[in-house]
C-alpha positions as MATLAB code, in Angstrom:
seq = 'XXXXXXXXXXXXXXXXXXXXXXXXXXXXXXXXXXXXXXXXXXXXXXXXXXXXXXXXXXXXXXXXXXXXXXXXXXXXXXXXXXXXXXXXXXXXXXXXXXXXXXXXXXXXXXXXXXXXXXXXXXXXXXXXXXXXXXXXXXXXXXXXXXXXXXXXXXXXXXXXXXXXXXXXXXXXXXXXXXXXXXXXXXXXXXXXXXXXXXXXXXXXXXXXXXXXXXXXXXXXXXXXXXXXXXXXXXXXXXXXXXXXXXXXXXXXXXXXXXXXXXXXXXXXXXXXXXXXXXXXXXXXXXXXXXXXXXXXXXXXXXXXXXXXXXXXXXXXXXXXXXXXXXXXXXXXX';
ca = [
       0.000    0.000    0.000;
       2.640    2.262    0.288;
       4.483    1.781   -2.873;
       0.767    2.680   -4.424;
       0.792    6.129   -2.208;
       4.139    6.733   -4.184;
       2.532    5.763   -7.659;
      -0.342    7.999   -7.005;
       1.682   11.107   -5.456;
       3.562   10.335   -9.202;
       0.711    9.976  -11.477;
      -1.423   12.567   -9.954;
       0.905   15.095  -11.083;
       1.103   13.599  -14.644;
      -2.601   13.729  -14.549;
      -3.219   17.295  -14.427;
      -0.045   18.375  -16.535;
      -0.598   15.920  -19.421;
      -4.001   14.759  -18.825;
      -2.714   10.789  -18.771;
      -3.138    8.204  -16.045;
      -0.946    5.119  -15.945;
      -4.166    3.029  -16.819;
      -2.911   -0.573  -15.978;
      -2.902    0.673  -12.566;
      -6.485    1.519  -12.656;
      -9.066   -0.930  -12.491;
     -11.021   -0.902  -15.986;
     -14.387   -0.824  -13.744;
     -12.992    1.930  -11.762;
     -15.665    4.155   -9.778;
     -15.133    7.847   -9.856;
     -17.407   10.027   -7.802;
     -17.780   13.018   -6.657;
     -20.311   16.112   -5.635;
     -21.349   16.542   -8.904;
     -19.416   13.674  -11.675;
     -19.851   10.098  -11.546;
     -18.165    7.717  -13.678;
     -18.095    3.550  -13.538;
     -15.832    3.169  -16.458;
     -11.729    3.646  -16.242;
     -12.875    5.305  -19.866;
     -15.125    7.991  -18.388;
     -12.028    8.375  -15.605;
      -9.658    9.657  -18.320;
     -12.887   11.118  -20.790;
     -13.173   12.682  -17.421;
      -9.798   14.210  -16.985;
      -9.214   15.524  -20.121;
     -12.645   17.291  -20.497;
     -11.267   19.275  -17.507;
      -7.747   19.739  -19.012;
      -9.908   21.316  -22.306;
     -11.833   23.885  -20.493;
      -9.725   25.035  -17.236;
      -6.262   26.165  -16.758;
      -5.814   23.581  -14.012;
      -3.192   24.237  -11.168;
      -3.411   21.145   -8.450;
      -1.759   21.003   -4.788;
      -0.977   17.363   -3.472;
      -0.809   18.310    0.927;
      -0.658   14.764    1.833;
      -1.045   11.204    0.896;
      -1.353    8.204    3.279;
      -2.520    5.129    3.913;
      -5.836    5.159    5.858;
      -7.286    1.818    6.355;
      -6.535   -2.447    5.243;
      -7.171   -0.978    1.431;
      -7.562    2.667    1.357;
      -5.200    5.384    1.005;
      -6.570    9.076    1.551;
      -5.073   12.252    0.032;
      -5.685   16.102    0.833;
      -5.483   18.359   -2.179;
      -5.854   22.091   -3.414;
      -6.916   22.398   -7.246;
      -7.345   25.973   -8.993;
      -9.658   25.692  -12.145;
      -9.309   28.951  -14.572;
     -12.495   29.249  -16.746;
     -10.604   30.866  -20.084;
     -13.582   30.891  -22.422;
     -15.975   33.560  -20.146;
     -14.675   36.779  -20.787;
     -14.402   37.634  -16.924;
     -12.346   34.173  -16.566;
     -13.480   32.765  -12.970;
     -11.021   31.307  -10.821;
     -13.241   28.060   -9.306;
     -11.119   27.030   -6.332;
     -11.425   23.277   -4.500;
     -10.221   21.860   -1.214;
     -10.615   18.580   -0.223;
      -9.758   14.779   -0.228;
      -9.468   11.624   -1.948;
     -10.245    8.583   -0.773;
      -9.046    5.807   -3.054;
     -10.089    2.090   -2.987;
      -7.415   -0.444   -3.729;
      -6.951   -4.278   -4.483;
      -3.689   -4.825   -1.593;
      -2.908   -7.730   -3.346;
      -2.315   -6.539   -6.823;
      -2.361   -2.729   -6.082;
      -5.305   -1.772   -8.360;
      -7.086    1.220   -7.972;
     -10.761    0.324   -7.756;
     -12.530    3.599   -7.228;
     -11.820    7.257   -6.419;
     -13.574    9.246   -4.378;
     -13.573   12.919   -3.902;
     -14.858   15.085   -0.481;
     -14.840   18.537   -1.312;
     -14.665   21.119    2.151;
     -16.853   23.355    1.087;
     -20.387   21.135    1.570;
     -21.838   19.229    4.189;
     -23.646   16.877    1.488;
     -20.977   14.973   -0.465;
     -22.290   12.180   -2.068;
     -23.430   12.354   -5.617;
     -25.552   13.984   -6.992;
     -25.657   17.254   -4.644;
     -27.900   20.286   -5.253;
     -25.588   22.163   -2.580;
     -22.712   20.977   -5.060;
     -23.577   22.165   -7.967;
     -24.673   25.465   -6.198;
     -21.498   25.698   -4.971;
     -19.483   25.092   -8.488;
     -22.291   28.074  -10.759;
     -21.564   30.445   -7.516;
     -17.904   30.312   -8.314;
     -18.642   30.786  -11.979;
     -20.878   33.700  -11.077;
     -18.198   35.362   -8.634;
     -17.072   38.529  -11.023;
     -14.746   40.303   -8.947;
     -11.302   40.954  -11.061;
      -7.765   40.465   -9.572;
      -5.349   42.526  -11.752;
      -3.007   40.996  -13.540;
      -0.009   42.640  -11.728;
       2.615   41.224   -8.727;
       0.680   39.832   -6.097;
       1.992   37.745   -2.888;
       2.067   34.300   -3.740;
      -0.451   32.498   -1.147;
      -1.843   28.532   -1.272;
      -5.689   28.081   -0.334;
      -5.232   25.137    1.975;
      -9.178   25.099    3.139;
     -11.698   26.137    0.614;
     -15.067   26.550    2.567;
     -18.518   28.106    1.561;
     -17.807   31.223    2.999;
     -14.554   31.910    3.370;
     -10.574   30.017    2.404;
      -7.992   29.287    4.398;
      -4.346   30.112    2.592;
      -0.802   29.871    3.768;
       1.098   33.139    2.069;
       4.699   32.657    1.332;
       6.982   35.941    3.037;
       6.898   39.230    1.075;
       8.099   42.668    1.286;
       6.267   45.498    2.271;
       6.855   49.247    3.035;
       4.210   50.393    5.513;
       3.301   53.998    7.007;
       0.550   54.487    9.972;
      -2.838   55.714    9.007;
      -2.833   58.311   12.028;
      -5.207   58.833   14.737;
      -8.671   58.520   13.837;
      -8.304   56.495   10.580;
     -11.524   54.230    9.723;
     -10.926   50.273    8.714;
     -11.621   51.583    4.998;
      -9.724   55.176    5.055;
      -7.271   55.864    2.114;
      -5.269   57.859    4.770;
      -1.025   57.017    3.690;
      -2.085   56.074    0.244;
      -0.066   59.344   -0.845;
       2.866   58.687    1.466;
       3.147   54.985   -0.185;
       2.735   55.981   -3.793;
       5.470   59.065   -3.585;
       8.044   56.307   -2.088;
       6.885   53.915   -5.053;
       7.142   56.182   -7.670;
      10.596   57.591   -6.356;
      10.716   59.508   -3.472;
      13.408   57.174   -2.072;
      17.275   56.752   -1.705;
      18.077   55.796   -5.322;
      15.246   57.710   -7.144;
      13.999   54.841   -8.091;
      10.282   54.633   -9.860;
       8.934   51.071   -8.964;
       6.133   49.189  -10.139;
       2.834   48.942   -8.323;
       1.672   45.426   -7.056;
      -1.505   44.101   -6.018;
      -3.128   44.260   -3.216;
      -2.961   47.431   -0.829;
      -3.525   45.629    3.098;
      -4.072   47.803    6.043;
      -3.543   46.336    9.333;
      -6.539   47.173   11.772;
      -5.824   46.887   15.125;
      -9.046   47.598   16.937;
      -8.074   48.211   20.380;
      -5.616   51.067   19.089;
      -5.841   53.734   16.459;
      -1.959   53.792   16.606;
      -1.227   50.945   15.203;
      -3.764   51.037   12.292;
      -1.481   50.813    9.306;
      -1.720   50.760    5.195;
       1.368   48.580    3.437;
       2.323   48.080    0.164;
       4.197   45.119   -1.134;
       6.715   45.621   -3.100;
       8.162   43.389   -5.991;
       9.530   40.315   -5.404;
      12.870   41.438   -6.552;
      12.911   43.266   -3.071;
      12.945   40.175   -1.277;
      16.183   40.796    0.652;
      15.542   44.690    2.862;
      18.909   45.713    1.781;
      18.114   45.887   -2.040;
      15.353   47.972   -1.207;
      15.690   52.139   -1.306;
      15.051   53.520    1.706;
      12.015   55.926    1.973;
      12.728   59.855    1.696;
      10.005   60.097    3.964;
      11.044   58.890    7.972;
       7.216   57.929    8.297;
       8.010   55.031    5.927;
       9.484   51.729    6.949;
      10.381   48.772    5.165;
       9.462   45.289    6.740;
       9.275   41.928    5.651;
       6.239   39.774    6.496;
       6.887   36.041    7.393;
       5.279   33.085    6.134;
       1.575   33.081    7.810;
      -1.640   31.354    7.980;
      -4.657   33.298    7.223;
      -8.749   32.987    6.773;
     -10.427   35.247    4.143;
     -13.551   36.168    3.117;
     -14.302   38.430    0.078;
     -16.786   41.214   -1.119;
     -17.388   43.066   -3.772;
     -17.864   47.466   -4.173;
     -16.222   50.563   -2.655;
     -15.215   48.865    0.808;
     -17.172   51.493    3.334;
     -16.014   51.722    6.870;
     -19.319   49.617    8.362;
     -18.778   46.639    5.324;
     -15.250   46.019    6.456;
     -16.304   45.511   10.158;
     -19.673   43.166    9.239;
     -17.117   40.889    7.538;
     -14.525   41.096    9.944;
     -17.171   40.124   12.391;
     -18.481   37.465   10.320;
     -15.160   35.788    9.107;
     -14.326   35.973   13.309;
     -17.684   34.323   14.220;
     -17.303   31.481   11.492;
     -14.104   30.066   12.473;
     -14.836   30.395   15.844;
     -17.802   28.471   15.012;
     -15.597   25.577   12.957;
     -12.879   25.229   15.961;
     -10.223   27.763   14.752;
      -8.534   30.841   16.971;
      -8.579   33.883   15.152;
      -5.798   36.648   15.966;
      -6.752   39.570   16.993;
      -6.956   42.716   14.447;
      -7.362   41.674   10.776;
      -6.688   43.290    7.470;
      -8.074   44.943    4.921;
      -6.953   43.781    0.997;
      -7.652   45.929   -1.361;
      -6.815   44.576   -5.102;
      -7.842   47.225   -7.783;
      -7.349   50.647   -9.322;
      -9.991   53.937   -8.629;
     -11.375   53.003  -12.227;
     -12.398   49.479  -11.619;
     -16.423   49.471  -11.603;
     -17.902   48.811   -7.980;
     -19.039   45.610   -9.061;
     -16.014   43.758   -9.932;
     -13.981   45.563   -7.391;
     -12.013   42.511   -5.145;
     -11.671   43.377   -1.896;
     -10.955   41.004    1.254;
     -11.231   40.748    4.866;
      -8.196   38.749    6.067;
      -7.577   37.490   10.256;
      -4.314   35.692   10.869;
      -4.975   32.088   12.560;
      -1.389   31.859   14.641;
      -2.618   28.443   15.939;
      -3.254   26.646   12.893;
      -1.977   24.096   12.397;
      -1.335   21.963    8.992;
      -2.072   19.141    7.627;
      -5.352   19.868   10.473;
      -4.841   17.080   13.082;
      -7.872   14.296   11.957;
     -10.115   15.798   14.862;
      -9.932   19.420   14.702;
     -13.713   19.351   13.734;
     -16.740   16.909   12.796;
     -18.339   19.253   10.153;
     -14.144   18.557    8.243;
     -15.153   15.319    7.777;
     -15.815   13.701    4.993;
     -19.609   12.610    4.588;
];
């Protein structure tokens, strides 16, 4: 059973980058299933695959893969789906695992399950599935196509993701006394470093998104950061501000939750999602930091309704992989 854990941690990656399975290690009755697909034929498995290969830019996350029982082995995935042929090109994000089915004594896969995190009804065929999948398709918000922090969603839920960013550079500047969760207060101070008011003169290009730090228990340290190319990954390359109210930090590798809206964040829509992202995972077992941010992904001219914008609490705690029992609703079902 473990020598078929390494085949499939193999072949799962030559599945989504070539759209081919090693078939004689798949049983020709194999049994695919999941939310929404069903297949009983190791013929609809592959018709399967490369349907999805056609229509998606596919990018696929293998956590962890394990034996689990006398003839199962489980994995825990990520998978990004890019929808290139609507104009707006939706970004359909799953979380999840795999149980597979296995013959121990000749190693052949007999079915493949998938158990997506995002519904509480898994088993095929599921209204709340399919729901889930045109609500993604639906979801117009646009991310520019400009440097962003690179971040893995680890935990796609209904509501809100769970992502593990990888560190990044920032300069930051406070938002002074007063400043509400949605002010544009330091926007100027950021852009006139950016765009050379700094040690070498230096015009550099704007990224994606703009995060202020809200610390709710003190105006003082309410803070607006941009992040700066990823060039500027060591401090020292970096010019230093003109401006003293500046400083340049570098942001470690973090867990995070996030939920996202839509329209000209306002000072009383940041707070109902901070509250609601807060009462959620307190709800699923998870210890939110305090404070949050604000991310704030596109330019003045963007329309309202396809304006991203995200509420974002850092989960210190969090542990991954999630031990087996961090909650009952994680389970599959």
């Amino acid at each position: 059973m473990n020598d078929t854990c390494g085949f499939l941690a193999t072949d799962l990656k030559m599945l989504f980058e070539k759209g081919e399975i090693t078939e004689s290690r798949y049983s020709p009755d194999i049994v695919f299933e999941d939310p929404i697909t069903k297949y009983t034929t190791r013929e609809g498995y592959i018709f399967n695959i490369r349907l999805l290969r056609t229509f998606f830019n596919i990018g696929f996350d293998l956590h962890s893969i394990a034996v689990s029982g006398p003839d199962t082995v489980t994995a825990t995935w990520s998978m990004e789906m890019l929808f290139w042929l609507l104009p707006w090109k939706p970004n359909l994000t799953f979380t999840g695992r795999t149980v597979y089915r296995v013959d121990p004594q000749t190693g052949l896969i007999l079915s493949h399950t998938d158990y997506w995190d995002a519904l509480q009804r898994n088993s095929f065929l599921s209204l709340e599935g399919l729901q889930y999948v045109i609500r993604q398709f639906l979801q117009l918000q646009v991310t520019p196509g400009i440097e962003t922090p690179k971040y893995t969603v680890l935990k796609r839920f209904k509501e809100y993701e769970i992502r593990v960013y990888e560190p990044y550079t920032v300069a930051e500047t406070a938002m002074g006394s007063g400043a509400g969760p949605a002010s544009g207060a330091g926007f100027s101070d950021l852009a006139r470093y950016l765009f050379g008011g700094n040690s070498a003169q230096l015009a550099m290009e704007m990224t994606t998104p703009v995060f202020q730090n809200i610390e709710p228990s003190s105006n003082s340290s309410t803070t607006m950061q941009f992040v700066m190319e990823k060039r500027y990954a060591d401090l020292a390359a970096l010019p230093a501000p003109s401006d003293p109210r500046i400083a340049r930090k570098r942001e470690d590798t973090r867990y995070a939750a996030a939920i996202r809206f839509a329209g000209w964040p306002l000072d009383f829509e940041v707070v109902t999602n901070e509250r609601q992202l807060r009462d959620m995972l307190i709800r699923d077992g998870y210890k939110p930091a305090v404070g949050y941010q604000l991310a704030r992904y596109n330019d003045p001219s963007t329309p309202p309704a396809v304006r991203r914008n995200e509420v974002l609490i850092r989960l210190d705690d969090f542990v991954w992989p999630e031990p087996e029992a961090v909650s009952p609703s994680k389970l599959p079902r």
